[in-house]
Short mmCIF file of C-alpha atoms and ligand atoms in Angstrom, two decimals:
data_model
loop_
_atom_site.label_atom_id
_atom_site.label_comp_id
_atom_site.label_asym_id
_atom_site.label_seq_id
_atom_site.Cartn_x
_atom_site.Cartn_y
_atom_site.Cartn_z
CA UNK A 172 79.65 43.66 32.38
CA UNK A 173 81.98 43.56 35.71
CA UNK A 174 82.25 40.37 37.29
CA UNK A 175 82.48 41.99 40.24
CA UNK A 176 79.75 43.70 42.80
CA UNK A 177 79.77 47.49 43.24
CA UNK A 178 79.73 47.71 46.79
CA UNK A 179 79.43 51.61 48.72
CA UNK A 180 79.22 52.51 52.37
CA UNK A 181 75.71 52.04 52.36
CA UNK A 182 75.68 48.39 51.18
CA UNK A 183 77.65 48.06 54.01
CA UNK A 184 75.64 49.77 56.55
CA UNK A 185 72.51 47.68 55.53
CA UNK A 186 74.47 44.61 55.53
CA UNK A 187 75.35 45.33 58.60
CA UNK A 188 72.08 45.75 59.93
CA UNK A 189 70.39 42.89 58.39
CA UNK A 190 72.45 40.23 60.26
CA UNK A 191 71.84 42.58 63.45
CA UNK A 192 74.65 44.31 64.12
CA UNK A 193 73.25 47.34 66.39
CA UNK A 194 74.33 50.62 68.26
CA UNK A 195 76.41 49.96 71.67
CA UNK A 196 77.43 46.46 70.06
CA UNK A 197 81.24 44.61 71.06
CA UNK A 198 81.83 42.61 68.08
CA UNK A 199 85.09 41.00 67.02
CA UNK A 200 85.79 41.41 63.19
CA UNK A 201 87.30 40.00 60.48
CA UNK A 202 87.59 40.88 57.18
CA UNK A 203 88.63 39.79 53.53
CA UNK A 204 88.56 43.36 51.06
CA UNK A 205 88.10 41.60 47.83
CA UNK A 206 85.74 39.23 48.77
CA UNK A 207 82.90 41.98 48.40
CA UNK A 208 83.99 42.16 45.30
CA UNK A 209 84.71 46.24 44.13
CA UNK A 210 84.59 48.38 47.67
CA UNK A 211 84.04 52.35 46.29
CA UNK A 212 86.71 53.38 49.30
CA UNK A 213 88.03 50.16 49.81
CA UNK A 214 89.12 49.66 53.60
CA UNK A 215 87.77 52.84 54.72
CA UNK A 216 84.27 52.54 53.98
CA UNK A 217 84.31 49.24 56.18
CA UNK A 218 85.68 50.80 58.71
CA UNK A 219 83.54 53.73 58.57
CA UNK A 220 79.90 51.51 58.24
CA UNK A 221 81.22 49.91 61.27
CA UNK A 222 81.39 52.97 63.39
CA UNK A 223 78.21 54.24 62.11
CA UNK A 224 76.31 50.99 62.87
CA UNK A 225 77.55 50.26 66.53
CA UNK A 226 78.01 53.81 67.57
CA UNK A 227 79.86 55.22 70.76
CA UNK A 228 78.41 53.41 72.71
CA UNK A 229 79.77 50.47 70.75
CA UNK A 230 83.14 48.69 70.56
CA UNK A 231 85.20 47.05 67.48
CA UNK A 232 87.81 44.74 67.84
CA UNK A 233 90.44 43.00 64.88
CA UNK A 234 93.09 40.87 65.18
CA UNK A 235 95.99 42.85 64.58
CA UNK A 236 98.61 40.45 64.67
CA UNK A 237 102.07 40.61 63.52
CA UNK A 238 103.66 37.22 63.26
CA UNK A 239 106.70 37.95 61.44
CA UNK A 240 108.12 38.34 64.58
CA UNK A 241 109.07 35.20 65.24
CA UNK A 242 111.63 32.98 64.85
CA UNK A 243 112.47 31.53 61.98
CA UNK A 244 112.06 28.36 62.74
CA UNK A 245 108.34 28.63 63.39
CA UNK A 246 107.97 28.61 59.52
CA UNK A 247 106.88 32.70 59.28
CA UNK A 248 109.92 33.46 57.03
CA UNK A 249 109.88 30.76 54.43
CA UNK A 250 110.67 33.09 51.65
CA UNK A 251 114.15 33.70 53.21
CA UNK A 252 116.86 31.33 52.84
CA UNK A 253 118.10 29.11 55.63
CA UNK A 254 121.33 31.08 55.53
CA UNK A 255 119.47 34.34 56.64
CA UNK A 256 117.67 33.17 59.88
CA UNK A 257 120.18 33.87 62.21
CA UNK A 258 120.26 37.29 60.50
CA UNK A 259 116.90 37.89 60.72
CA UNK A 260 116.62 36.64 64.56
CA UNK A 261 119.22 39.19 65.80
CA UNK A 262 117.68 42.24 63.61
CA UNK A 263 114.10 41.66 63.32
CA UNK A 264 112.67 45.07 65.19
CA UNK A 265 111.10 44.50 68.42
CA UNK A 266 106.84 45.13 68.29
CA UNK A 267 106.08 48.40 68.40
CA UNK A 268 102.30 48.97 68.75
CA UNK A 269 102.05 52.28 67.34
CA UNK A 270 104.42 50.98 64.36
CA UNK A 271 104.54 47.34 63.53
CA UNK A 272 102.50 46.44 60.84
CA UNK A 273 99.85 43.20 60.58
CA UNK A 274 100.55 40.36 59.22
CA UNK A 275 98.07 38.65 57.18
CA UNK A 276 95.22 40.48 58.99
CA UNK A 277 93.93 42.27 55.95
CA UNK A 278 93.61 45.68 54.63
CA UNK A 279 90.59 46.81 57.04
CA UNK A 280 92.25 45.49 60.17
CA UNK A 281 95.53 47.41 59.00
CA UNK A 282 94.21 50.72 58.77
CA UNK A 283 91.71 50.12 61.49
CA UNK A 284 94.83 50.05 64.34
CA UNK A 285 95.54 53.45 62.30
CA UNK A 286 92.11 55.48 63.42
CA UNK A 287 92.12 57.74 65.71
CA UNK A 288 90.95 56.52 69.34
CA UNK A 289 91.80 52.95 68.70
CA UNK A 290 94.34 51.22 71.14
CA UNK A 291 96.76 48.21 70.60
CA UNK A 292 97.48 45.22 72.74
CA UNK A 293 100.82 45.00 73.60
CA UNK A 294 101.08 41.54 72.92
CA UNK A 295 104.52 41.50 70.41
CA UNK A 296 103.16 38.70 67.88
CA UNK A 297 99.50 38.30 68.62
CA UNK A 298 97.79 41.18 68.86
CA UNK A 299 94.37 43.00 68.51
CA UNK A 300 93.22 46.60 68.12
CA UNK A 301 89.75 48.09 69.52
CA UNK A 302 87.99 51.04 69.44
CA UNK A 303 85.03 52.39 71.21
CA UNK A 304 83.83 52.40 74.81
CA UNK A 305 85.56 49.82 75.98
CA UNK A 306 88.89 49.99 73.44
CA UNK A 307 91.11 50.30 76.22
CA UNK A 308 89.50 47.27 78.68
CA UNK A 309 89.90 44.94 75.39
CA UNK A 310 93.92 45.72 75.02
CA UNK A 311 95.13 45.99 78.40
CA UNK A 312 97.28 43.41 80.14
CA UNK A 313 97.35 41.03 77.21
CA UNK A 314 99.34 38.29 78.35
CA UNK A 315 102.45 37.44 76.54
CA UNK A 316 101.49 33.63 77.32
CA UNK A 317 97.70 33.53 78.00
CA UNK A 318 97.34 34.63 74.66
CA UNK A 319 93.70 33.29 73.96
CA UNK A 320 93.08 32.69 77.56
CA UNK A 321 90.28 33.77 79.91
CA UNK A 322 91.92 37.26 80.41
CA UNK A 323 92.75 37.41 76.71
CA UNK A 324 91.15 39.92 74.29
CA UNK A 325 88.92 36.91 73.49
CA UNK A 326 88.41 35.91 76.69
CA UNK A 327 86.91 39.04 77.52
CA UNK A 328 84.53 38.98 74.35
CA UNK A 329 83.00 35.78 76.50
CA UNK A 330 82.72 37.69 79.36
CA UNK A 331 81.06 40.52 77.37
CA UNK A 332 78.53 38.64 75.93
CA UNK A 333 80.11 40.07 72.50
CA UNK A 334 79.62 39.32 69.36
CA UNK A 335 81.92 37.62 65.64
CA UNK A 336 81.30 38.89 62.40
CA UNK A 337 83.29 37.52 59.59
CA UNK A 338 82.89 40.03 56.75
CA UNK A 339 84.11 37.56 53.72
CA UNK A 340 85.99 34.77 55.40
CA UNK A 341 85.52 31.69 57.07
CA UNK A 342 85.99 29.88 60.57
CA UNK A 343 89.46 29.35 59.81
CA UNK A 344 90.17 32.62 60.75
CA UNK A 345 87.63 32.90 63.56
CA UNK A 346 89.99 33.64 66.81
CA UNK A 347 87.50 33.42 69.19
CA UNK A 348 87.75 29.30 69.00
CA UNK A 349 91.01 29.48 70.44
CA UNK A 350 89.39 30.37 73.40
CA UNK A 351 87.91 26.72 72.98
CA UNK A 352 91.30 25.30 72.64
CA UNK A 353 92.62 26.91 76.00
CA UNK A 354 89.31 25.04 77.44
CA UNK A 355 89.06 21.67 76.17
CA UNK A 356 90.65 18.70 76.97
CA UNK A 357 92.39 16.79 74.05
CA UNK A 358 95.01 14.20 73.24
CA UNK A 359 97.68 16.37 71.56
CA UNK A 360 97.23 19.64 73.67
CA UNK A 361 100.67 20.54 74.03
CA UNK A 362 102.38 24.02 75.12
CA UNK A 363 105.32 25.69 72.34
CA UNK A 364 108.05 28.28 72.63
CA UNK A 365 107.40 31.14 70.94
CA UNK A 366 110.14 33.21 70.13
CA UNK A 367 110.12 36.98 69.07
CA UNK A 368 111.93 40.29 69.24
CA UNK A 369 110.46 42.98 71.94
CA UNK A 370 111.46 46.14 73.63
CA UNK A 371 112.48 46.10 77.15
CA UNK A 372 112.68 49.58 79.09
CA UNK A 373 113.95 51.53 75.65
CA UNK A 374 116.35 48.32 74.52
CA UNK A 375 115.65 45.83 71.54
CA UNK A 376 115.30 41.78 73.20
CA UNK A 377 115.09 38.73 71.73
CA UNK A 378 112.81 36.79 74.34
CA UNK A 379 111.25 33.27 74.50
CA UNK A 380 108.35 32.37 76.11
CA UNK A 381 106.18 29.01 76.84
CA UNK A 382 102.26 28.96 75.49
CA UNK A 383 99.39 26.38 73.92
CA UNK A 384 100.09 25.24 70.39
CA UNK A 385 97.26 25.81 68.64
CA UNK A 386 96.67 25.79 65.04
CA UNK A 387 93.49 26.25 63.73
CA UNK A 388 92.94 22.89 61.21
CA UNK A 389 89.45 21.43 62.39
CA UNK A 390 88.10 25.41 62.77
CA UNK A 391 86.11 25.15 59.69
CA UNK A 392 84.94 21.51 60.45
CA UNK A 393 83.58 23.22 63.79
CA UNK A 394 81.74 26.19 61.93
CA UNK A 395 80.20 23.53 59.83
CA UNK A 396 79.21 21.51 63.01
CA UNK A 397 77.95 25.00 64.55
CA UNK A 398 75.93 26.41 61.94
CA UNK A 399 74.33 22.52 61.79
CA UNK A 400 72.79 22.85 64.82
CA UNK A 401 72.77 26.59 65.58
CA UNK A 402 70.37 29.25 62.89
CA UNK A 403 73.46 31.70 62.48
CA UNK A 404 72.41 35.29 60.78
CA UNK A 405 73.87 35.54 57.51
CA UNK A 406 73.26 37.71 54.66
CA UNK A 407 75.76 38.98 51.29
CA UNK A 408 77.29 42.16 50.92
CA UNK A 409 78.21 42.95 47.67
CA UNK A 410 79.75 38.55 47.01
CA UNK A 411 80.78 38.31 50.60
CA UNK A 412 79.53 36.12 52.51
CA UNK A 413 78.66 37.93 55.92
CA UNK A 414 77.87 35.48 59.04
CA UNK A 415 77.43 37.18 62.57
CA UNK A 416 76.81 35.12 65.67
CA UNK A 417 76.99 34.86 69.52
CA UNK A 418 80.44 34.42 70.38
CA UNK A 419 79.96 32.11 73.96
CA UNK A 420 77.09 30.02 72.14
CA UNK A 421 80.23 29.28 69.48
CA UNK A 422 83.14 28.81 72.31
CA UNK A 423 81.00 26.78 73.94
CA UNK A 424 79.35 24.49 71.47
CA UNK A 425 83.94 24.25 69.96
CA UNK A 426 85.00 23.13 73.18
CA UNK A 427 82.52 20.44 73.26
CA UNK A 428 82.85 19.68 69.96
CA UNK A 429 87.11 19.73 70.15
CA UNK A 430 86.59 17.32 73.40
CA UNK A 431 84.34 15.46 71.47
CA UNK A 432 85.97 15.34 68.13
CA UNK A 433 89.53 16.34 68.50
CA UNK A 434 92.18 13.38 68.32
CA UNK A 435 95.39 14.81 67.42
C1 COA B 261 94.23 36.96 54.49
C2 COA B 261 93.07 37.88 54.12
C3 COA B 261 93.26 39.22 54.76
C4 COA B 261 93.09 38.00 52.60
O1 COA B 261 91.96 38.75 52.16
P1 COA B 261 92.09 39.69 50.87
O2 COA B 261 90.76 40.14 50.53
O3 COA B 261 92.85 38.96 49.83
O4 COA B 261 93.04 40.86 51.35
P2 COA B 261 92.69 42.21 52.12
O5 COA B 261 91.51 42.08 52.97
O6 COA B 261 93.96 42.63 52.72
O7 COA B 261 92.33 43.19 50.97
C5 COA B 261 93.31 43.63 50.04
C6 COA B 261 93.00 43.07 48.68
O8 COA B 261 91.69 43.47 48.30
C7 COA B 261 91.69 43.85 46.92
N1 COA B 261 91.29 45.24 46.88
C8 COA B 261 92.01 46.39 46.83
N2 COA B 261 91.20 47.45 46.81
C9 COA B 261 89.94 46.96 46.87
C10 COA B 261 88.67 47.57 46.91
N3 COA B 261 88.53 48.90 46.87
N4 COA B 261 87.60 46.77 46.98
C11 COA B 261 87.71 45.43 47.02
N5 COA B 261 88.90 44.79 46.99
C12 COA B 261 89.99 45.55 46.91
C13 COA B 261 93.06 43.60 46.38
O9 COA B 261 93.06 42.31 45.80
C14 COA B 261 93.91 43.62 47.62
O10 COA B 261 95.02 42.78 47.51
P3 COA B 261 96.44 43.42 47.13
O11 COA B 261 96.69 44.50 48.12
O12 COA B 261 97.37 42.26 47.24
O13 COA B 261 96.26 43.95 45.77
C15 COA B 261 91.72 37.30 54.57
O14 COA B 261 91.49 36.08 53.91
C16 COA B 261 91.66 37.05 56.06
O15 COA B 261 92.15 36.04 56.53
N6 COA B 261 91.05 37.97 56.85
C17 COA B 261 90.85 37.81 58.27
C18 COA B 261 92.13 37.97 59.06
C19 COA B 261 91.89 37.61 60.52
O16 COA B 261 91.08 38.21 61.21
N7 COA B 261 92.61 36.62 61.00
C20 COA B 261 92.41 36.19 62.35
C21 COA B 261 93.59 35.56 62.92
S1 COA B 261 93.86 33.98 62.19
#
């Protein structure tokens, strides 16, 4: 007997619409492969139960972000030794939307900036990739310093009204709370320079640039906090855990709570 869930398209498609994902939908997604346990189609299959459930009138969005590219110092390359970083800072490749893989972002998210009539942010270390009707809106003029910021690709989720589903993972890897971070006030909110490799008109740059620190640590306190006193949807899909909810009601409720909470 597998210890493992079979888990097809269709699993996937009524997952989806028991937690109430719907047609014409803008929902931010992010996903963990194996935690569904056996996918039949792996990566594809989520990607294509997506599309079916929100439609064309719908919009997807991932975090597509590609992190290597920074410097060395930031901690992204501690496999490499010491001896290597000035190596690597003069020949990492600048971001290349069409080319640069994800980092860390998961299988779904890396084929997902593959399909056909999906755009890329420009953004060379932080970006996401959308498709649907409003694809291009959500990856336009990403900031290189606002990165979670009002005008941000999670910014404009608030403005939406959109919508997070974590297919598998927790709130540590729910973005849209750095939109908190850029809001609330707290003791240690501090700005960092961020360091990575880009392409100015057709030539490879090494460029630095000034933005929020943010880290992510308390995120899964705040989920905690927010499904405490908020009913979030949640059902399983195959052993995922699959959570949807309203992505101001959580920015809202994590920049009270950081203000509140937050000490560091
Ligand atoms: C890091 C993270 C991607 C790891 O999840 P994961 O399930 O281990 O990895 P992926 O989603 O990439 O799926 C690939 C893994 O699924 C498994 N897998 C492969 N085919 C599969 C299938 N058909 N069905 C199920 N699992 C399968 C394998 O273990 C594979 O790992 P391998 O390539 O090393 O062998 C996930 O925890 C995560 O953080 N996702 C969200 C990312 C995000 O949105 N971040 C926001 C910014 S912080």
């Amino acid at each position: 007997m597998a210890n493992r869930k079979f888990v097809t398209k269709n699993h996937i498609v009524e997952g989806l619409k028991e937690v109430g994902i719907q047609a014409g939908d803008i929902v931010m997604v992010h996903t963990s492969l194996s935690a569904f346990g056996f996918v039949c189609g792996g990566a594809q299959v989520v990607i294509e139960a997506l599309l079916e459930v929100v439609g064309n009138e719908g919009t997807i969005i991932m975090p597509t972000q590609s992190w290597k590219n920074m410097d060395p110092e930031a901690g992204v390359h501690w496999e490499e030794p010491k001896e290597w970083w000035q190596d690597i800072r003069d020949n990492w490749p600048a971001y290349d939307k069409y080319l640069t893989p994800t980092n860390t972002m998961g299988a779904v998210a890396e084929l997902f900036r593959t399909l056909p009539g999906s755009e890329r942010s420009d953004h060379p270390v932080r970006s996401v990739a959308a498709w649907g009707k409003l694809a291009k809106y959500f990856t336009e003029n990403h900031d290189l310093v606002d990165i979670f910021g009002e005008n941000s690709p999670v910014g404009k989720l608030y403005q939406q009204d959109g919508k997070v589903l974590l297919l598998g993972v927790d709130y540590d890897k729910n973005t849209s709370i750095h939109l908190a971070d850029v809001r609330a006030d707290y003791p240690g909110k501090t700005t960092e320079t961020v360091h990575c490799a880009v392409k100015e008109n057709g030539e490879r740059k090494w460029i630095g640039f000034e933005t929020l620190l943010v880290d992510g640590e308390d995120f899964v306190d705040i989920g905690k906090a927010f499904e405490e006193k908020y009913e979030i949807v949640k059902t399983t899909i195959g052993d995922a855990t699959v959570r949807v909810m309203n992505q101001r009601q959580l920015v809202d409720f994590a920049t009270e709570w950081i203000e509140k909470n937050r000490n560091r």
